[in-house]
Coordinates of C-alpha atoms in Angstrom, one line a residue:
Chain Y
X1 CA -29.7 -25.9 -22.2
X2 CA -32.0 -23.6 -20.2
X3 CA -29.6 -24.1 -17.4
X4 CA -26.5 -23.1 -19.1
X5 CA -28.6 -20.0 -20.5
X6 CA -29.1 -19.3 -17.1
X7 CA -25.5 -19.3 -16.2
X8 CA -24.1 -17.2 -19.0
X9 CA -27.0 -14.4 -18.6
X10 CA -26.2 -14.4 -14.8
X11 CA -21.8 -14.2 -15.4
X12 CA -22.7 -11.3 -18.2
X13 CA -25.0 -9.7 -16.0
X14 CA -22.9 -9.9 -13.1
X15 CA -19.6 -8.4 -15.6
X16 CA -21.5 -5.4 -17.0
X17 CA -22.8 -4.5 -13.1
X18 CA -19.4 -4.6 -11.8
X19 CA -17.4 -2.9 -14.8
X20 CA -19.6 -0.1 -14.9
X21 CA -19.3 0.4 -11.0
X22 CA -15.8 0.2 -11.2
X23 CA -15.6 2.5 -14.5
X24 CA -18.2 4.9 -12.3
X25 CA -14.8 5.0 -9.4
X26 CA -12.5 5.5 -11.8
X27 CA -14.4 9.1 -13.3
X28 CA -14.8 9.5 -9.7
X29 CA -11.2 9.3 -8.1
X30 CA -8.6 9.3 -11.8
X31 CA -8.5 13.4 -11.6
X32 CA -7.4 13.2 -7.9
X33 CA -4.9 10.3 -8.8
X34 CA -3.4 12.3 -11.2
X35 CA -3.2 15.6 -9.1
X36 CA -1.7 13.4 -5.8
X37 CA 0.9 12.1 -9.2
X38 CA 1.9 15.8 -9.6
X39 CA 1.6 16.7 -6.1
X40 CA 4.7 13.8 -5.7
X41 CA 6.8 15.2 -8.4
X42 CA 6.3 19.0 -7.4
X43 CA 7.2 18.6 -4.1
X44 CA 10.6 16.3 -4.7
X45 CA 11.4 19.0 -7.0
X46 CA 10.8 21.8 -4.2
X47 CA 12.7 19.3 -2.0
X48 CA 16.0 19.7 -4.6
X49 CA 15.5 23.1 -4.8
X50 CA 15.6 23.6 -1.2
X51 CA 12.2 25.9 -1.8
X52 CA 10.2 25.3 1.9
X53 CA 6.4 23.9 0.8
X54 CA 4.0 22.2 3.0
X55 CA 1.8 19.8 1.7
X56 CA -1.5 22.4 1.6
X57 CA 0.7 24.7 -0.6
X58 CA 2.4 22.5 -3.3
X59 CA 1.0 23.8 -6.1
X60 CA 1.0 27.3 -5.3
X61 CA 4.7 27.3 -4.1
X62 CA 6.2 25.4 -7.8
X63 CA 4.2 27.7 -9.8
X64 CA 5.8 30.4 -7.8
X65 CA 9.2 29.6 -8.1
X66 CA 9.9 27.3 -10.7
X67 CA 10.0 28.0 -14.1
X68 CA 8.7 25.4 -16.5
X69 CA 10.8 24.9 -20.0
X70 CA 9.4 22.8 -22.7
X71 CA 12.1 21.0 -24.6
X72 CA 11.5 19.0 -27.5
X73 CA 13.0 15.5 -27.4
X74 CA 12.4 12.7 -30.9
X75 CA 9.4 15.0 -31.8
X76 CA 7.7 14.7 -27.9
X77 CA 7.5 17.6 -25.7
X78 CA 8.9 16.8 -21.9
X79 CA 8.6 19.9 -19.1
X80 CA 12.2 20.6 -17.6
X81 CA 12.0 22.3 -13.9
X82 CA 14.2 25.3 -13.7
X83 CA 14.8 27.3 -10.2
X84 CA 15.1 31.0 -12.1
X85 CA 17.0 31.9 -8.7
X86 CA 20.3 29.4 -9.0
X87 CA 19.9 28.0 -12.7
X88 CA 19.7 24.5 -11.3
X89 CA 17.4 22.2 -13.7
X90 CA 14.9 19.2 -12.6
X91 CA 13.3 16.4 -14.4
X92 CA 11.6 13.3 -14.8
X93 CA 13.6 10.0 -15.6
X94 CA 12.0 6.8 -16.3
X95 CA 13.4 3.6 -17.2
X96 CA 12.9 -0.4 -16.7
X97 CA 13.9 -1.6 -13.5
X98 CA 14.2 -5.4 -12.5
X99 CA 10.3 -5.9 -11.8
X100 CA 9.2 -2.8 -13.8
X101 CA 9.7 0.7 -14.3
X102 CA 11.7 3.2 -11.8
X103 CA 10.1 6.4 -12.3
X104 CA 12.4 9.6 -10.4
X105 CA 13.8 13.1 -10.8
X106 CA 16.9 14.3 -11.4
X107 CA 18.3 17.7 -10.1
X108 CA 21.7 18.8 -12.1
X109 CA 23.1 21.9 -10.8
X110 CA 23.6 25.2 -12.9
X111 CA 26.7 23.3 -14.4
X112 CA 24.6 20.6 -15.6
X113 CA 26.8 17.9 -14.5
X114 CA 26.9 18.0 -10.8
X115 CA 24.1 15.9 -9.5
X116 CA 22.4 18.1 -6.9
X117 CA 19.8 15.2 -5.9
X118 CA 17.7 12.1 -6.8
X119 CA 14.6 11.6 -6.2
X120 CA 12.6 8.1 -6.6
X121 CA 8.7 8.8 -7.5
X122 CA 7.6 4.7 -8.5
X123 CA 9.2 1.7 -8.4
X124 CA 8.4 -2.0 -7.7
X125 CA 12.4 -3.7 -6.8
X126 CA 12.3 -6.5 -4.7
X127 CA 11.6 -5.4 -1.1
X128 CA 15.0 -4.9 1.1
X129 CA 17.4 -5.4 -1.9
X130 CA 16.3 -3.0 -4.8
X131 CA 13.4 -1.7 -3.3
X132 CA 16.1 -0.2 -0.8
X133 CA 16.5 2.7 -3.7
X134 CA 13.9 4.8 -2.5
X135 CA 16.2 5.0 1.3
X136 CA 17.1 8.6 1.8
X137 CA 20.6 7.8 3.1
X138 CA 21.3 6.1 -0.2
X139 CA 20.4 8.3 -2.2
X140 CA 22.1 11.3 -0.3
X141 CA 25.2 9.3 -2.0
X142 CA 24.4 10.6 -5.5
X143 CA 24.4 14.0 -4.3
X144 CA 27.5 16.0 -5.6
X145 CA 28.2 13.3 -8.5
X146 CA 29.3 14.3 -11.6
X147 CA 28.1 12.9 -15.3
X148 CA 31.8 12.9 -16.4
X149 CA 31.1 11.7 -19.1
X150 CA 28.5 9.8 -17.3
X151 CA 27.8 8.6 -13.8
X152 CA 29.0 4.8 -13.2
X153 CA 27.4 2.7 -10.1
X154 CA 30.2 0.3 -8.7
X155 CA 29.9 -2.5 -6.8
X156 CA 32.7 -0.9 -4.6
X157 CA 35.8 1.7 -4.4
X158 CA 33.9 4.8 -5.6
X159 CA 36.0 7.5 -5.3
X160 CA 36.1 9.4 -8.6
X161 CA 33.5 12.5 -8.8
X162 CA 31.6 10.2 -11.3
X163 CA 31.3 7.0 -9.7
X164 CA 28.7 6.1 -6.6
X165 CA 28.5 2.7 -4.4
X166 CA 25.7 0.0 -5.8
X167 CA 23.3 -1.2 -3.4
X168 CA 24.2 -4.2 -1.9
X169 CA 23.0 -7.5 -3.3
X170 CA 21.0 -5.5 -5.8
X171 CA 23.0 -5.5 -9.0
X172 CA 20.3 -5.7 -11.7
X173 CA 18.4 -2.9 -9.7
X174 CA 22.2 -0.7 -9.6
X175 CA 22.8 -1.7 -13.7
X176 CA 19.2 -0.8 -14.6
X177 CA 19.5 2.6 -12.5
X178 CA 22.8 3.7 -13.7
X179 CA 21.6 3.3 -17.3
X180 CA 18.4 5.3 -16.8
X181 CA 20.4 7.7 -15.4
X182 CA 22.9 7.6 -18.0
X183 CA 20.3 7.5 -21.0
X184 CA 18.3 10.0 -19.5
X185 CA 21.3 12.8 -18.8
X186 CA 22.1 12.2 -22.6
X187 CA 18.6 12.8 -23.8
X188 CA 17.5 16.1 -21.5
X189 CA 20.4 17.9 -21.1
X190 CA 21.5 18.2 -24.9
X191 CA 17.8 19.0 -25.7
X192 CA 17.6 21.6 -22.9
X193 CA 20.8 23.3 -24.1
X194 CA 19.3 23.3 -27.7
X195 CA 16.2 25.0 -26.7
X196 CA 17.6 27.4 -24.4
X197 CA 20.4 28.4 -27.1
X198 CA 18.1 29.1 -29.6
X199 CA 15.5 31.2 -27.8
Chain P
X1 CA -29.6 -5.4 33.8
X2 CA -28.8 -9.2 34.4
X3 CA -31.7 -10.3 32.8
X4 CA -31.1 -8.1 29.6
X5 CA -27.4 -9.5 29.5
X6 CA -28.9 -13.0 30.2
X7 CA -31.5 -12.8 27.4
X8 CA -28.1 -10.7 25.2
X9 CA -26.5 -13.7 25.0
X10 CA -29.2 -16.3 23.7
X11 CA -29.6 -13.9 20.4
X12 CA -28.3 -14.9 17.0
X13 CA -26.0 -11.6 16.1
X14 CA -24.8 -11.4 19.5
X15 CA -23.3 -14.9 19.2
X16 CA -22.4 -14.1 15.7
X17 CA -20.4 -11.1 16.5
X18 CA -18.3 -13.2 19.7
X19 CA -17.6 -15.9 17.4
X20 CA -16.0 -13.7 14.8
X21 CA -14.5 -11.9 17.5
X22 CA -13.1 -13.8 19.6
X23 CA -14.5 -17.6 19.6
X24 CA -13.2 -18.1 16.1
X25 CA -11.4 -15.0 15.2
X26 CA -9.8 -15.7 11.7
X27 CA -6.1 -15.2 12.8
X28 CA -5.9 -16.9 15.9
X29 CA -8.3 -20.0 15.7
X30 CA -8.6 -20.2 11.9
X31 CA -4.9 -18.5 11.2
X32 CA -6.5 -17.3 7.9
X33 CA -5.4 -13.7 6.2
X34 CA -2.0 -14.1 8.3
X35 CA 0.4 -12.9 4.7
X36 CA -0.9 -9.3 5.2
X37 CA -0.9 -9.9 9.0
X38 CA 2.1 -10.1 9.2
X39 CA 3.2 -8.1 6.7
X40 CA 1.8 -4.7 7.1
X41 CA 1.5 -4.6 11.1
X42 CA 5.0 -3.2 11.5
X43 CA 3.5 0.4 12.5
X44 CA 0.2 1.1 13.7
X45 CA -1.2 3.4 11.6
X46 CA -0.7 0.7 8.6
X47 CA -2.5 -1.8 10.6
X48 CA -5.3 0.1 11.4
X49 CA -5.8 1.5 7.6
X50 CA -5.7 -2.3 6.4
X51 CA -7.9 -3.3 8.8
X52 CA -10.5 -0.6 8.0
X53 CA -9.5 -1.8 3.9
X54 CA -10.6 -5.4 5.1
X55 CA -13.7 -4.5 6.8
X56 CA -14.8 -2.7 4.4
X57 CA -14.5 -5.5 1.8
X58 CA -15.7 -8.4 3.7
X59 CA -18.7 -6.9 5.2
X60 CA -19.6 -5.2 1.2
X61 CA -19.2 -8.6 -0.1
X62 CA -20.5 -10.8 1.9
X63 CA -23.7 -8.3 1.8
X64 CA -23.6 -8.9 -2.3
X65 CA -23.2 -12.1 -1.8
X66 CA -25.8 -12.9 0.5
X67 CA -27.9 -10.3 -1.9
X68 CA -27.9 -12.5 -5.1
X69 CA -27.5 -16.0 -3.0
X70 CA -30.6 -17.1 -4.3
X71 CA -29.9 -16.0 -8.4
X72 CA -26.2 -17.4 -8.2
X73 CA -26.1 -20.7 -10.2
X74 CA -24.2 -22.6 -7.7
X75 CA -21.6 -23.9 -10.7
X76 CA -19.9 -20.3 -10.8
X77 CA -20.8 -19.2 -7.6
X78 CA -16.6 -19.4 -6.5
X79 CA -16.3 -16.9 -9.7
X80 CA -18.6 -14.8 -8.9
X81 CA -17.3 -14.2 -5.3
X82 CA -13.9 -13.2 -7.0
X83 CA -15.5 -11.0 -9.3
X84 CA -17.4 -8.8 -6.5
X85 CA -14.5 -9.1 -4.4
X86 CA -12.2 -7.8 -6.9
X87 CA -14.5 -5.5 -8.0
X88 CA -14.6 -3.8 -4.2
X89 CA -10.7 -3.9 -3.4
X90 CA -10.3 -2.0 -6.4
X91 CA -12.9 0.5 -5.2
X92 CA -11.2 0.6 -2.2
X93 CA -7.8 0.8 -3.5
X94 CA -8.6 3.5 -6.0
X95 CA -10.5 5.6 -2.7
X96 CA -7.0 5.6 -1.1
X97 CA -5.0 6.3 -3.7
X98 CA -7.1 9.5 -4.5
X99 CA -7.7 10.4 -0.8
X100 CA -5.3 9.3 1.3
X101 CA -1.9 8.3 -1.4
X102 CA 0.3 8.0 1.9
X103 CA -1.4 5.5 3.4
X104 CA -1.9 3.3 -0.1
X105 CA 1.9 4.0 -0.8
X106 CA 3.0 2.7 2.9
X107 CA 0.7 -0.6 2.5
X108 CA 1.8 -0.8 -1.2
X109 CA 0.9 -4.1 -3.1
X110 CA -0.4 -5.2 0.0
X111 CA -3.8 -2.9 -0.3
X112 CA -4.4 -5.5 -3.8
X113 CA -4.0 -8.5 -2.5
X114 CA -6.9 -8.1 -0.6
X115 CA -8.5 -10.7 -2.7
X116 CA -6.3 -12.7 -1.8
X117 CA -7.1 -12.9 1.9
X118 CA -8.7 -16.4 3.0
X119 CA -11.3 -14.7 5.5
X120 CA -12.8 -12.7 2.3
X121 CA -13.7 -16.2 0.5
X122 CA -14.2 -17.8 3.2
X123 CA -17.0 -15.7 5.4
X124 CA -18.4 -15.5 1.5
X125 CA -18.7 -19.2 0.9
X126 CA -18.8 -20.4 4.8
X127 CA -21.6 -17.7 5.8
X128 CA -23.2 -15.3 3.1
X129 CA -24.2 -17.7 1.0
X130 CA -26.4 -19.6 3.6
X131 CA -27.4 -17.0 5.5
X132 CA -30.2 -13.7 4.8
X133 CA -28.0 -9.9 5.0
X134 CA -28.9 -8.6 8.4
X135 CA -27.2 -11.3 10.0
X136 CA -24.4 -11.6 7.2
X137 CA -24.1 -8.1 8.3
X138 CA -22.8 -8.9 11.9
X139 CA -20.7 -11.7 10.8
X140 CA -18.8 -9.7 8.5
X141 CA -18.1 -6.7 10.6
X142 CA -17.3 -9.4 13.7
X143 CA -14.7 -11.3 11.5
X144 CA -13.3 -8.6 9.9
X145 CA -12.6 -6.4 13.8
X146 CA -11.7 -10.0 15.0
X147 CA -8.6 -9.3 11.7
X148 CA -8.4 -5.7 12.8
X149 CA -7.4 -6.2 16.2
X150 CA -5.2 -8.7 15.9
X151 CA -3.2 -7.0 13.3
X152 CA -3.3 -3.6 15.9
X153 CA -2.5 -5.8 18.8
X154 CA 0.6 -7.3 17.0
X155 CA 1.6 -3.6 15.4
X156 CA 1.7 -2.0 18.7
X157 CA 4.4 -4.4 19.9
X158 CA 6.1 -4.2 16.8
X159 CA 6.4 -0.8 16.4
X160 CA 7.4 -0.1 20.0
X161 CA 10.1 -2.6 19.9
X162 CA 10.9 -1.6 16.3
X163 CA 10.9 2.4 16.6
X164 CA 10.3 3.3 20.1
X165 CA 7.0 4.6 19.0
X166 CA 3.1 3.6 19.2
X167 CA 1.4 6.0 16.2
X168 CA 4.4 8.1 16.2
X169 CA 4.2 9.0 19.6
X170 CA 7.7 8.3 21.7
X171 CA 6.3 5.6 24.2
X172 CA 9.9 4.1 25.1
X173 CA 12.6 5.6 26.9
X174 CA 15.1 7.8 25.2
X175 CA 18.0 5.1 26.1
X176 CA 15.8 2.6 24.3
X177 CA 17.7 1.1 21.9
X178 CA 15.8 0.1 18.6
X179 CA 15.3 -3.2 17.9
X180 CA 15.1 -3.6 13.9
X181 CA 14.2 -7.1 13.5
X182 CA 11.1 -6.3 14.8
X183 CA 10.4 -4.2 11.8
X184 CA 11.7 -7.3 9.4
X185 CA 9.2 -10.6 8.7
X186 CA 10.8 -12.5 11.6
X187 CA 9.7 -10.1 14.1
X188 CA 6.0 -10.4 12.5
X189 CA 6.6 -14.0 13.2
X190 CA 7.6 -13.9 16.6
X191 CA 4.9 -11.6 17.7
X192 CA 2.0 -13.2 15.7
X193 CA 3.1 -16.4 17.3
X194 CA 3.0 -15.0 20.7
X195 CA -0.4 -13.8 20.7
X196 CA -2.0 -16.4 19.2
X197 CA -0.8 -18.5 21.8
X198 CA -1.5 -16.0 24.6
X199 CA -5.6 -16.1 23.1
X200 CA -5.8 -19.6 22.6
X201 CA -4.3 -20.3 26.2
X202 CA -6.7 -17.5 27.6
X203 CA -10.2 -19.0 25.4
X204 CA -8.6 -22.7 26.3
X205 CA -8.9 -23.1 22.8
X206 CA -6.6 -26.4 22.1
X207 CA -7.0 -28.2 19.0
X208 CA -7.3 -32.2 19.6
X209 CA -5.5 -34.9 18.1
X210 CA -7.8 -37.4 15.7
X211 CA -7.8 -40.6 17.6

């Protein structure tokens, strides 16, 4: 009995000591997290923009020259990135990949249907088939597509202004992305419109 | 000078620190920890930042663990290494995501399965627990730069097979042509293999059959 006592007082003892060292990191290091978060997303948006940043000057650069709309989407505000200069519109997608979420940005052009680029922020695909998303060369593919009515990822033969080649031997990872894009197009852009027709 | 290197070698933490180092380095005599061996070393710059990840884990650890030795009721004492453990990769893990989120991106899931590494358990359970903290100390700095430079011995031929490069810096000719399965598992293989045969063939270390 006093034995087992003993055993439970040390495993609580031991829990509360570590949790509240690790709770005492996370105060520490979550603000930073967050800002190096935003730091990621500013900077692909920058990148689409073609607006020249280095990494001391992220922050200063988007507030600069991005303007930041607020559009209303099922009752939850989201920020849409807008270049004043070319009319060209940013933001965040998010959807469920294979292993778990794809997280990105999508630039449209003024038109908003041209796809100017893609960005990928988080995702966890299966290293060297899916995972291959986040390859630069890849996603240069996406860039001049247009959401006609939407964009469809084929396995092979694109060569209509809507359609873009799948990854190969990825084909949940392609399925999952094209319908993120797809869902997320329908949401943003229709809300954006909204919101900038009735201002 | 002799006699200082003489009397050097008949001390406890000297001995300690060439075992971990060399005599029974964790990769090549044990071949312990080899998953993230071989699976970050394909650039230098990854496997030095793991290695510093794993040092810093084994030698705060095994210092708990030799702390508490004498509280831990010996029933959980297996939990309780996992629980500080796990407690310091996640330190560590959220210290590189806030400070350095390039380097935690680039060794990616890798950075948490820390506590998963054999040579964190097992300096915890083979060594701490027996032994008092200064000399704990030693032995977990030893083992843990016996890991490290392994895993920068094997990155350096990786990445200048694999990219031409050593820490970004163009060390192969411009004609050189790139050699990509380097980069891939295979080549972690190949070149893991190598060198541990290379040290075990240079420390005559050959393992016997039972009779």
């Amino acid at each position: 009995m006093n034995r087992t006592l003993k055993i439970i007082g040390f495993v609580v003892a031991m829990g509360v000591i570590t949790s509240s060292l690790l709770i005492g990191m996370d105060v520490l290091t979550s603000e930073r997290i967050t800002r190096n978060e935003q730091a990621l997303l500013q900077s692909k948006v920058l990148d689409a923009f073609d607006i020249e940043y280095n990494t001391s000057n992220i922050y200063d650069t988007f507030v600069a020259n991005v303007e930041e709309v607020n559009v209303e989407i099922d009752g939850q505000t989201k920020p849409v990135y807008r270049n004043p200069e070319t009319g060209s519109i940013s933001f965040e997608i998010e959807g469920g990949g294979v292993w778990g979420p794809i997280i990105g940005v999508l630039t449209l052009n003024e038109d908003l249907m041209t796809i100017e680029k893609v960005g990928i922020l988080a995702q966890q695909e299966t290293p060297g088939l899916g995972g291959r998303i986040v390859e630069l060369p890849y996603l240069a593919k996406y860039e001049g597509v247009v959401f006609d009515p939407s964009v469809e990822i084929l396995k092979e033969g694109a060569n209509a202004p809507n359609e873009v080649d799948a990854i190969t031997g990825a084909t949940s990872t392609s399925s999952s992305f094209q319908i993120i894009l797809n869902t997320s197009y329908e949401t943003v852009v229709p809300a954006y419109q909204a919101t900038l027709g009735g201002e | 000078m002799r006699k200082f290197w003489l009397r050097l070698q008949y001390t406890k933490w000297f001995n300690i620190t060439k075992d971990g180092l060399f005599k029974e380095n964790p990769i090549v005599v044990a071949v312990l920890g080899i998953c993230s061996a071989l699976a970050v070393t394909n650039r230098v710059e990854n496997a030095i930042a793991m290695g510093l990840a794993v040092t810093f884990v084994v030698t705060a650890s095994s210092l708990v663990v030799s702390m508490v030795r004498k509280v831990i009721p010996s029933r959980v004492r297996m939990i309780t290494y996992m629980v500080i453990i796990s407690a310091f990769v996640i330190m560590v893990q959220m210290f590189l995501e806030a400070y350095f989120p390039v380097i935690a991106a680039a060794l990616g899931a890798y950075l948490g399965l820390i506590v998963t590494n054999c040579i964190v358990m097992g300096r915890a359970e083979a060594f701490a627990v027996k032994n008092p903290m200064k000399y704990t100390f030693f032995d977990g700095i030893a083992n843990s730069l016996g890991y490290t430079w392994i895993l920068i011995a094997v990155a350096i031929v990786r990445e200048a097979l694999a990219f031409g490069t050593i820490l970004n810096f163009r060390v192969m000719p411009d004609t050189w042509v790139n050699w990509t399965v380097m980069a891939l598992a295979p080549g972690g293989f190949f070149v893991l293999g190598l060198i541990i045969w290379g040290v075990r063939e240079w420390a005559q270390n050959f393992e016997v059959a039972a009779e």
